[in-house]
Short mmCIF file of C-alpha atoms and ligand atoms in Angstrom, two decimals:
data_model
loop_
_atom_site.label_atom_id
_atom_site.label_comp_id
_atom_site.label_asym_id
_atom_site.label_seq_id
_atom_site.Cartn_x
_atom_site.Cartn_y
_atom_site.Cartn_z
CA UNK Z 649 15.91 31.12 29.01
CA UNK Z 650 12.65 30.38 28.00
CA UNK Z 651 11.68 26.48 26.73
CA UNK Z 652 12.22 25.58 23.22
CA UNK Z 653 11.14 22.27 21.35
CA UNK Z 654 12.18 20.58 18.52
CA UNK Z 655 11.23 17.39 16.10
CA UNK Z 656 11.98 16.03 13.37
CA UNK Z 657 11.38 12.62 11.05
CA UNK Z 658 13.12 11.40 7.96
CA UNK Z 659 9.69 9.98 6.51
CA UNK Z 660 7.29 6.37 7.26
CA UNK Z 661 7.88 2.80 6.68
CA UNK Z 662 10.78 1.29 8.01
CA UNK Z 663 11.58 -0.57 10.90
CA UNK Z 664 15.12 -2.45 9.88
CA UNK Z 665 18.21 -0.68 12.56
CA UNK Z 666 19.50 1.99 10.17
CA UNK Z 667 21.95 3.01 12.36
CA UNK Z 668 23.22 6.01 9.86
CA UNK Z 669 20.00 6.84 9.33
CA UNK Z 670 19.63 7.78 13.19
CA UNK Z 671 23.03 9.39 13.23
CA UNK Z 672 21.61 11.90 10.85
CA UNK Z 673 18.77 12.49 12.85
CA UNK Z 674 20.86 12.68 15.98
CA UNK Z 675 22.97 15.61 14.19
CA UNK Z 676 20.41 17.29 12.36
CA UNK Z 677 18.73 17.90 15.70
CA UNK Z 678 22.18 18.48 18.08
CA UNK Z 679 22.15 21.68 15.26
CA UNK Z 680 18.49 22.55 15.22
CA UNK Z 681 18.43 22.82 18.81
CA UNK Z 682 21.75 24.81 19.65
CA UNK Z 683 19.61 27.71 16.74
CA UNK Z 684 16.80 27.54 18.80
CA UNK Z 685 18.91 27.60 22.27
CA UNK Z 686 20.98 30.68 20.77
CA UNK Z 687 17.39 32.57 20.25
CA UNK Z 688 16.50 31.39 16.82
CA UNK Z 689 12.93 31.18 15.42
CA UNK Z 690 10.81 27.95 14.88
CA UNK Z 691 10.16 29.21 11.23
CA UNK Z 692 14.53 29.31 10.80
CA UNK Z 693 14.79 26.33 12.80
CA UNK Z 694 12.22 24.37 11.15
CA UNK Z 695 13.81 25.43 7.53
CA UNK Z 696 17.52 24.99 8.55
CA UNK Z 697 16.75 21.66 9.88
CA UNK Z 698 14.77 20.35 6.90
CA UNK Z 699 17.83 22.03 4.75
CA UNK Z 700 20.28 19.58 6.08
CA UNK Z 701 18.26 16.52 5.37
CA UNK Z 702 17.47 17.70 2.05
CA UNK Z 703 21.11 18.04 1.71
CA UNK Z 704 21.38 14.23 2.88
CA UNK Z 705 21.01 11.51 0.50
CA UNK Z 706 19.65 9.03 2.82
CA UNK Z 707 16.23 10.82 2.55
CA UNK Z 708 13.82 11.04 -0.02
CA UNK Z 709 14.11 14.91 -0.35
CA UNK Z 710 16.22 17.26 -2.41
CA UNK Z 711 19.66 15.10 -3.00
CA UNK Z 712 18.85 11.15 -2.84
CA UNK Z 713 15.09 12.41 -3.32
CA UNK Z 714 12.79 9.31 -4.89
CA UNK Z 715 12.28 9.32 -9.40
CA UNK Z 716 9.07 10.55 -10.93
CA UNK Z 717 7.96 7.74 -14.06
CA UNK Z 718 10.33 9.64 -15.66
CA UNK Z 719 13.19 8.71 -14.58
CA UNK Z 720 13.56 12.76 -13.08
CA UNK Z 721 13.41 14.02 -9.61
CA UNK Z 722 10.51 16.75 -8.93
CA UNK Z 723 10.64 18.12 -5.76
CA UNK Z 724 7.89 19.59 -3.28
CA UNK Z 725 8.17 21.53 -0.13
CA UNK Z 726 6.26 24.06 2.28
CA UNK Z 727 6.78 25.75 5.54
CA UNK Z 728 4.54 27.82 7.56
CA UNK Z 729 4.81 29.81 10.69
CA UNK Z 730 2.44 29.59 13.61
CA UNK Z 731 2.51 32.92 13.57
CA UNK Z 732 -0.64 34.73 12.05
CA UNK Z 733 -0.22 31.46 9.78
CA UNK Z 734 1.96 32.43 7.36
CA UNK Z 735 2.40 29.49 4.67
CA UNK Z 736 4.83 29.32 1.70
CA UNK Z 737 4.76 25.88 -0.79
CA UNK Z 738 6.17 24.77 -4.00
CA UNK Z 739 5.75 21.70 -5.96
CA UNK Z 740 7.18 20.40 -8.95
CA UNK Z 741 10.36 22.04 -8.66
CA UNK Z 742 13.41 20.88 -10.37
CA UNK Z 743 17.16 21.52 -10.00
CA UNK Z 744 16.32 23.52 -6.63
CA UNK Z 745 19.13 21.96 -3.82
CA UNK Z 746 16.70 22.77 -1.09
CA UNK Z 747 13.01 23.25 -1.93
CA UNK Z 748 12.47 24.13 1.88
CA UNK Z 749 14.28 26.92 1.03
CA UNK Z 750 12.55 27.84 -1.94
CA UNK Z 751 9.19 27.40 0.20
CA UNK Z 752 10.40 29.79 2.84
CA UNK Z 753 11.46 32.42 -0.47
CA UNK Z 754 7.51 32.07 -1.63
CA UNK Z 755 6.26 33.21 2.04
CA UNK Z 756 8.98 35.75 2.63
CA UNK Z 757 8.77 37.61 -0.95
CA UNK Z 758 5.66 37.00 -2.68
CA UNK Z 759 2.37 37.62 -2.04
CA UNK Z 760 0.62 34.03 -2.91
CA UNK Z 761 1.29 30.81 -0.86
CA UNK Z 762 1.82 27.95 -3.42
CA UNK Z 763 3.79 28.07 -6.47
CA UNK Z 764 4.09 25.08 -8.89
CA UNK Z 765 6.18 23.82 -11.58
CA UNK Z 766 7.60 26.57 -14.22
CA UNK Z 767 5.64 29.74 -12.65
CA UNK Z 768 7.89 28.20 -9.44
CA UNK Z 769 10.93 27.91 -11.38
CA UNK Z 770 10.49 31.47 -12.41
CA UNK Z 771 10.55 32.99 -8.85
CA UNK Z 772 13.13 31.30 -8.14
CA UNK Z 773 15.23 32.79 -10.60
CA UNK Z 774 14.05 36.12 -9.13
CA UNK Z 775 15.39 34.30 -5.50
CA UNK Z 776 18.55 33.88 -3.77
CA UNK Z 777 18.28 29.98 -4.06
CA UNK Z 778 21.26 27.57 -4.55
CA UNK Z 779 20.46 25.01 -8.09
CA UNK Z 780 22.39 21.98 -9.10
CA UNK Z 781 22.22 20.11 -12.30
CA UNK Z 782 20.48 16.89 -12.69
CA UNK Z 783 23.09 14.51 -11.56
CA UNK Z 784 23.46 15.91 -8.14
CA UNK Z 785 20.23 15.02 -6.97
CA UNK Z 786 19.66 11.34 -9.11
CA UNK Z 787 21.75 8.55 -6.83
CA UNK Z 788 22.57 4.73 -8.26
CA UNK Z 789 19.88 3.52 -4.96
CA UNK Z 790 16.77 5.80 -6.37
CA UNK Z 791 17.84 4.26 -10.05
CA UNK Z 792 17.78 0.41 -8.77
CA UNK Z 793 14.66 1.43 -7.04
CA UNK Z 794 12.94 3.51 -10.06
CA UNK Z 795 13.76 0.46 -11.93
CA UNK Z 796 12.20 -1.94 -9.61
CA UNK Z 797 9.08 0.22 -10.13
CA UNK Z 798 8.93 -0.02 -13.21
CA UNK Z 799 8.67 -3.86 -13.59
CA UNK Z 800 5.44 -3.12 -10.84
CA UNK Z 801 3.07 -1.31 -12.12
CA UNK Z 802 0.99 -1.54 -9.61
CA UNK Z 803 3.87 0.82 -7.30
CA UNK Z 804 2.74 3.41 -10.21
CA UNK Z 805 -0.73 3.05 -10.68
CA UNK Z 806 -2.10 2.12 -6.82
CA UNK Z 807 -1.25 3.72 -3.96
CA UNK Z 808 -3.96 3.06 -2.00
CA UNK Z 809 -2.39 -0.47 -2.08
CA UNK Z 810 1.11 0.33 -1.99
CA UNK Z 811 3.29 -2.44 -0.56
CA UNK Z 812 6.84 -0.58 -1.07
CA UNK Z 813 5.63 2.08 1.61
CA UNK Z 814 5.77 -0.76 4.55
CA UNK Z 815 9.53 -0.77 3.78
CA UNK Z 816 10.43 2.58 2.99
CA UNK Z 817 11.58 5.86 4.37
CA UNK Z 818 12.97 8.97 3.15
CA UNK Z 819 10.32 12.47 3.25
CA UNK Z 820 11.79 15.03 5.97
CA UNK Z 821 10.11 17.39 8.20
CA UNK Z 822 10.37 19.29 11.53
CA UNK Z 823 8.23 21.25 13.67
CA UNK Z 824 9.45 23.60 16.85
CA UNK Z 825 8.77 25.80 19.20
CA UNK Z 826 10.90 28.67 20.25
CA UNK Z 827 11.54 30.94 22.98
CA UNK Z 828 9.01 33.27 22.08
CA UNK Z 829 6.38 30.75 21.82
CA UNK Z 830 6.01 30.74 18.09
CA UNK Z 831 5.29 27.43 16.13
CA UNK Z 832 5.84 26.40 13.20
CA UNK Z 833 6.27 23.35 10.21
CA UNK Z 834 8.40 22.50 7.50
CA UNK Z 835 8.03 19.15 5.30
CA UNK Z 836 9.78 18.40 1.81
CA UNK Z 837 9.91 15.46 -0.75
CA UNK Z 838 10.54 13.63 -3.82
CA UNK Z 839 7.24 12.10 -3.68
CA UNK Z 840 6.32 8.29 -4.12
CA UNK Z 841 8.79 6.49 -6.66
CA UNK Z 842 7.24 6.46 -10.15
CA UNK Z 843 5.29 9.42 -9.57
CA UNK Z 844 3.33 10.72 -12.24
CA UNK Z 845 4.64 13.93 -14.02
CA UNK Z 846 2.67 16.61 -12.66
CA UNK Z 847 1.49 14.64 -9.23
CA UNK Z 848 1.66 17.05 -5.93
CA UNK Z 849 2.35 15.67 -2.88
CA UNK Z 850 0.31 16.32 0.83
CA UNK Z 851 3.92 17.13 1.76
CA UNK Z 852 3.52 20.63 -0.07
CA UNK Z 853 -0.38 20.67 0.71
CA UNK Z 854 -0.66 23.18 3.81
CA UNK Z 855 -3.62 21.72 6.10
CA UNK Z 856 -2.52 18.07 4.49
CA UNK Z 857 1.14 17.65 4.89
CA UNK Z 858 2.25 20.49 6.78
CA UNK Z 859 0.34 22.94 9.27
CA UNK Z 860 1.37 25.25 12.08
CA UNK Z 861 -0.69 27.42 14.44
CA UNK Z 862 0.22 29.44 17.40
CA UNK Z 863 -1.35 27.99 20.56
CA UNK Z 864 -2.02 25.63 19.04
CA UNK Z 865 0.26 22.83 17.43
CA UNK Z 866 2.88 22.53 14.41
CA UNK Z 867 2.18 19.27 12.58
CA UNK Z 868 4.61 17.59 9.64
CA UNK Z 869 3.00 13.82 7.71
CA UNK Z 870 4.40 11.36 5.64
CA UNK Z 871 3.21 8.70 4.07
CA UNK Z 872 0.98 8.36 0.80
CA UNK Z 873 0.24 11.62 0.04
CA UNK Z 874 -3.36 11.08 -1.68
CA UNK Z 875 -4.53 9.41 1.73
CA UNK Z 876 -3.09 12.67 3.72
CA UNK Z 877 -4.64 15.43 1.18
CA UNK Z 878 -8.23 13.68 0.82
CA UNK Z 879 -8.07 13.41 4.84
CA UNK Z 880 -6.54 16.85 5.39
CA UNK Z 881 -4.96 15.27 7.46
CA UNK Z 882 -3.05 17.97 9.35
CA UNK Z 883 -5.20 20.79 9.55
CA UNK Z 884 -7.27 17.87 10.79
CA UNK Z 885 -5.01 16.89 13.75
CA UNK Z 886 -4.57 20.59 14.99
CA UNK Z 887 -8.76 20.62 14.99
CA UNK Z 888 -9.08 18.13 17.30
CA UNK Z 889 -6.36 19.43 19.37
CA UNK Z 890 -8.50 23.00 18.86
CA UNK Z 891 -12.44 21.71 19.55
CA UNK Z 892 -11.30 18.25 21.62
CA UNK Z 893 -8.68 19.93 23.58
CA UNK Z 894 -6.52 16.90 23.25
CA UNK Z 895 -2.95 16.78 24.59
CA UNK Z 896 -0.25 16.27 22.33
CA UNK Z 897 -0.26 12.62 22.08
CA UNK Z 898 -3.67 12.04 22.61
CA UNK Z 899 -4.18 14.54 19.27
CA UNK Z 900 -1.49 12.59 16.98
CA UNK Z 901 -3.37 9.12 17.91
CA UNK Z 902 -7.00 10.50 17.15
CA UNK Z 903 -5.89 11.74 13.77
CA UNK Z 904 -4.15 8.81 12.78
CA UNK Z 905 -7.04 6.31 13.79
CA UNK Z 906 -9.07 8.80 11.65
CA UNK Z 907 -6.46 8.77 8.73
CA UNK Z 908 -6.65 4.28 8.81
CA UNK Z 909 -10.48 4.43 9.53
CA UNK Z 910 -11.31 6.36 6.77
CA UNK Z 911 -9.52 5.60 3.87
CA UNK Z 912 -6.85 2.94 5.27
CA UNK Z 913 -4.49 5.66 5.34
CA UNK Z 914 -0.32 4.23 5.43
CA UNK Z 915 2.12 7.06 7.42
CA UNK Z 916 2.57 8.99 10.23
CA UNK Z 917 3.24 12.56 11.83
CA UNK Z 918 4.93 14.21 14.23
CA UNK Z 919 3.83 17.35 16.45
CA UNK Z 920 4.63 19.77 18.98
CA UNK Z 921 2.18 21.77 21.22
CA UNK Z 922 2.04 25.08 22.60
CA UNK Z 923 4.08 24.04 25.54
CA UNK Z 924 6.19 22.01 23.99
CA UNK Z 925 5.84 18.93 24.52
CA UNK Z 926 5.88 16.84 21.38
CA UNK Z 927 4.12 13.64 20.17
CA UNK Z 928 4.54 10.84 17.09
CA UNK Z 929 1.88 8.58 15.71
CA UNK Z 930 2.42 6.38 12.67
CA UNK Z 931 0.70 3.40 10.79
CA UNK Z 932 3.49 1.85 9.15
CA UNK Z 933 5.21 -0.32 10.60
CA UNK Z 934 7.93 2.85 11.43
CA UNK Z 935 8.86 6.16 12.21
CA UNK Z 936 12.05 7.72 11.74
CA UNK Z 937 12.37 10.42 14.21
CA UNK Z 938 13.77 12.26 16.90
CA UNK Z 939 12.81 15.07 19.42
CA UNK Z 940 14.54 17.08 21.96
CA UNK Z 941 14.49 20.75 23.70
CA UNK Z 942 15.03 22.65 26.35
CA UNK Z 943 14.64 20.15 29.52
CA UNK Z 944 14.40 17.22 27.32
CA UNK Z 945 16.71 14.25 26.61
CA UNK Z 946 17.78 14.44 22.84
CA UNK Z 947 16.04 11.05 21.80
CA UNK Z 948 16.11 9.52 18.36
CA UNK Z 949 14.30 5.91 17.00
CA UNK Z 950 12.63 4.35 13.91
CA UNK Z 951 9.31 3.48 15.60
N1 LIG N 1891 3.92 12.06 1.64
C1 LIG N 1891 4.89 11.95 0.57
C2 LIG N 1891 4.18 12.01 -0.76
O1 LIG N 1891 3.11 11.49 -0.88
C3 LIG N 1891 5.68 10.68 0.62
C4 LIG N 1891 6.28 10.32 1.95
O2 LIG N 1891 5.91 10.87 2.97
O3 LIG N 1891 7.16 9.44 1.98
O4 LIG N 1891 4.75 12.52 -1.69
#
């Protein structure tokens, strides 16, 4: 058998013991890695994996995902595959169970990359994706917290000053490598709480959010999206892996001291490298995350 990697996080901020929290993690990984053992790709792995925490309502993503100022949940997503760098994204979804899913339908079956709100909604009619009314996705702790927002308008109108992110958690993504040596990413979310209608996350950004290349690294962010997309903040990671040639962890530190250098930038990523080895850098005051492989120790933790 050849050496497979896998990581995952369930978004930036916290640092409190969420001990069902890291059960998740533990689980969603124990099944991400048996695919990848039984021969699976990164690019199934990577959307399987991201599928189950959607599913969870712990994280801010598909069920449990954060409310837009409206009171609604609009989802983002995208995946993309080391792999001649195939990319699929969608933002502004609604009623979509898992968005990664619907990400993975726009870079299997159509010929653009990133589809958005109704023109979205459309293909996915045309797609063999699950939906699920309103209710499913809304629970009572993203109402208390919606509400909370409200009364703080500053949560709506000021990220780049954004207490609540030092204290919460929630976007999901993964990155692996398989047997074959392919990479790839996956990242999905309900976005910051009190979102504005029509606001797109880094998450679904490929090169902000979300960016895989073979030889190279598979890279999945979260924190406050406008710091990530006006840093590029992915694409820029796997650059200075490309022109620095940077080690794993040497790579997710450089781009993070880039991300809170220029534009005091709050969150964190995680990444894997063409040989596996995998690497976390974060500046929030936590991580929620977990990593194992082939030869590795399955290891979970919140910073
Ligand atoms: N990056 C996500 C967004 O801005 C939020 C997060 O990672 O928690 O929508």
């Amino acid at each position: 058998m050849k050496s497979f990697s896998l990581m995952i996080h369930g978004g930036a901020g916290a640092t409190a013991n969420k001990p069902e929290v890291l059960k998740a993690i533990k689980s969603v990984l124990t099944k991400g890695t048996a695919e990848l053992k039984a021969g699976a790709s990164a690019l199934d792995a990577v959307e399987y994996c991201v599928s189950l925490l959607e599913d969870d309502p712990q994280f801010n993503a598909g069920r449990g995902a954060a409310l837009n100022a409206k009171g609604e949940v609009d989802l983002d997503a995208a995946i993309m595959n080391g792999d001649r760098l195939q990319a699929g994204a969608i933002a502004g979804v609604q009623g979509i169970k898992n968005p990664v899913e619907l990400a993975r339908a726009v870079l299997d079956n159509s010929p653009h990359v990133f589809l958005i709100g109704k023109g979205a909604m459309e293909f996915a009619r045309t797609q063999d994706v699950a939906t699920k009314p309103p209710e499913y996705f809304i629970t009572q702790k993203r109402k208390d917290q919606w509400e909370a927002a409200k009364t703080n308008a500053k949560i709506v109108l000021d990220h780049s000053d954004y207490d609540e992110i030092k204290k919460k958690y929630g976007t999901v993504g993964a990155v692996a490598l398989d047997q074959d040596g392919n990479l790839a990413a996956a990242t999905s979310t309900g976005g910051i709480v009190g979102k504005q209608f029509g606001r797109v996350s880094d998450t679904s950004l490929i090169g902000a959010g979300t960016y895989a290349e073979n030889g190279l690294c598979a890279i999945s962010c979260t924190g406050v999206g406008e710091q990530f997309i006006r840093t590029v903040l992915a694409k820029h990671a796997a650059d200075i892996m490309r022109f620095q040639q940077t080690d794993a962890q040497a790579t997710a530190d450089a781009a993070i001291k880039y991300l809170v250098e220029t534009v005091k930038g709050l969150g964190g990523l995680i990444l894997v490298d063409a040989a596996g080895n995998c690497a976390k850098a974060y500046s929030t005051p936590g991580l929620v995350w977990g990593s194992a492989g082939s030869g590795k120790t399955l290891t979970v933790g919140l910073n």
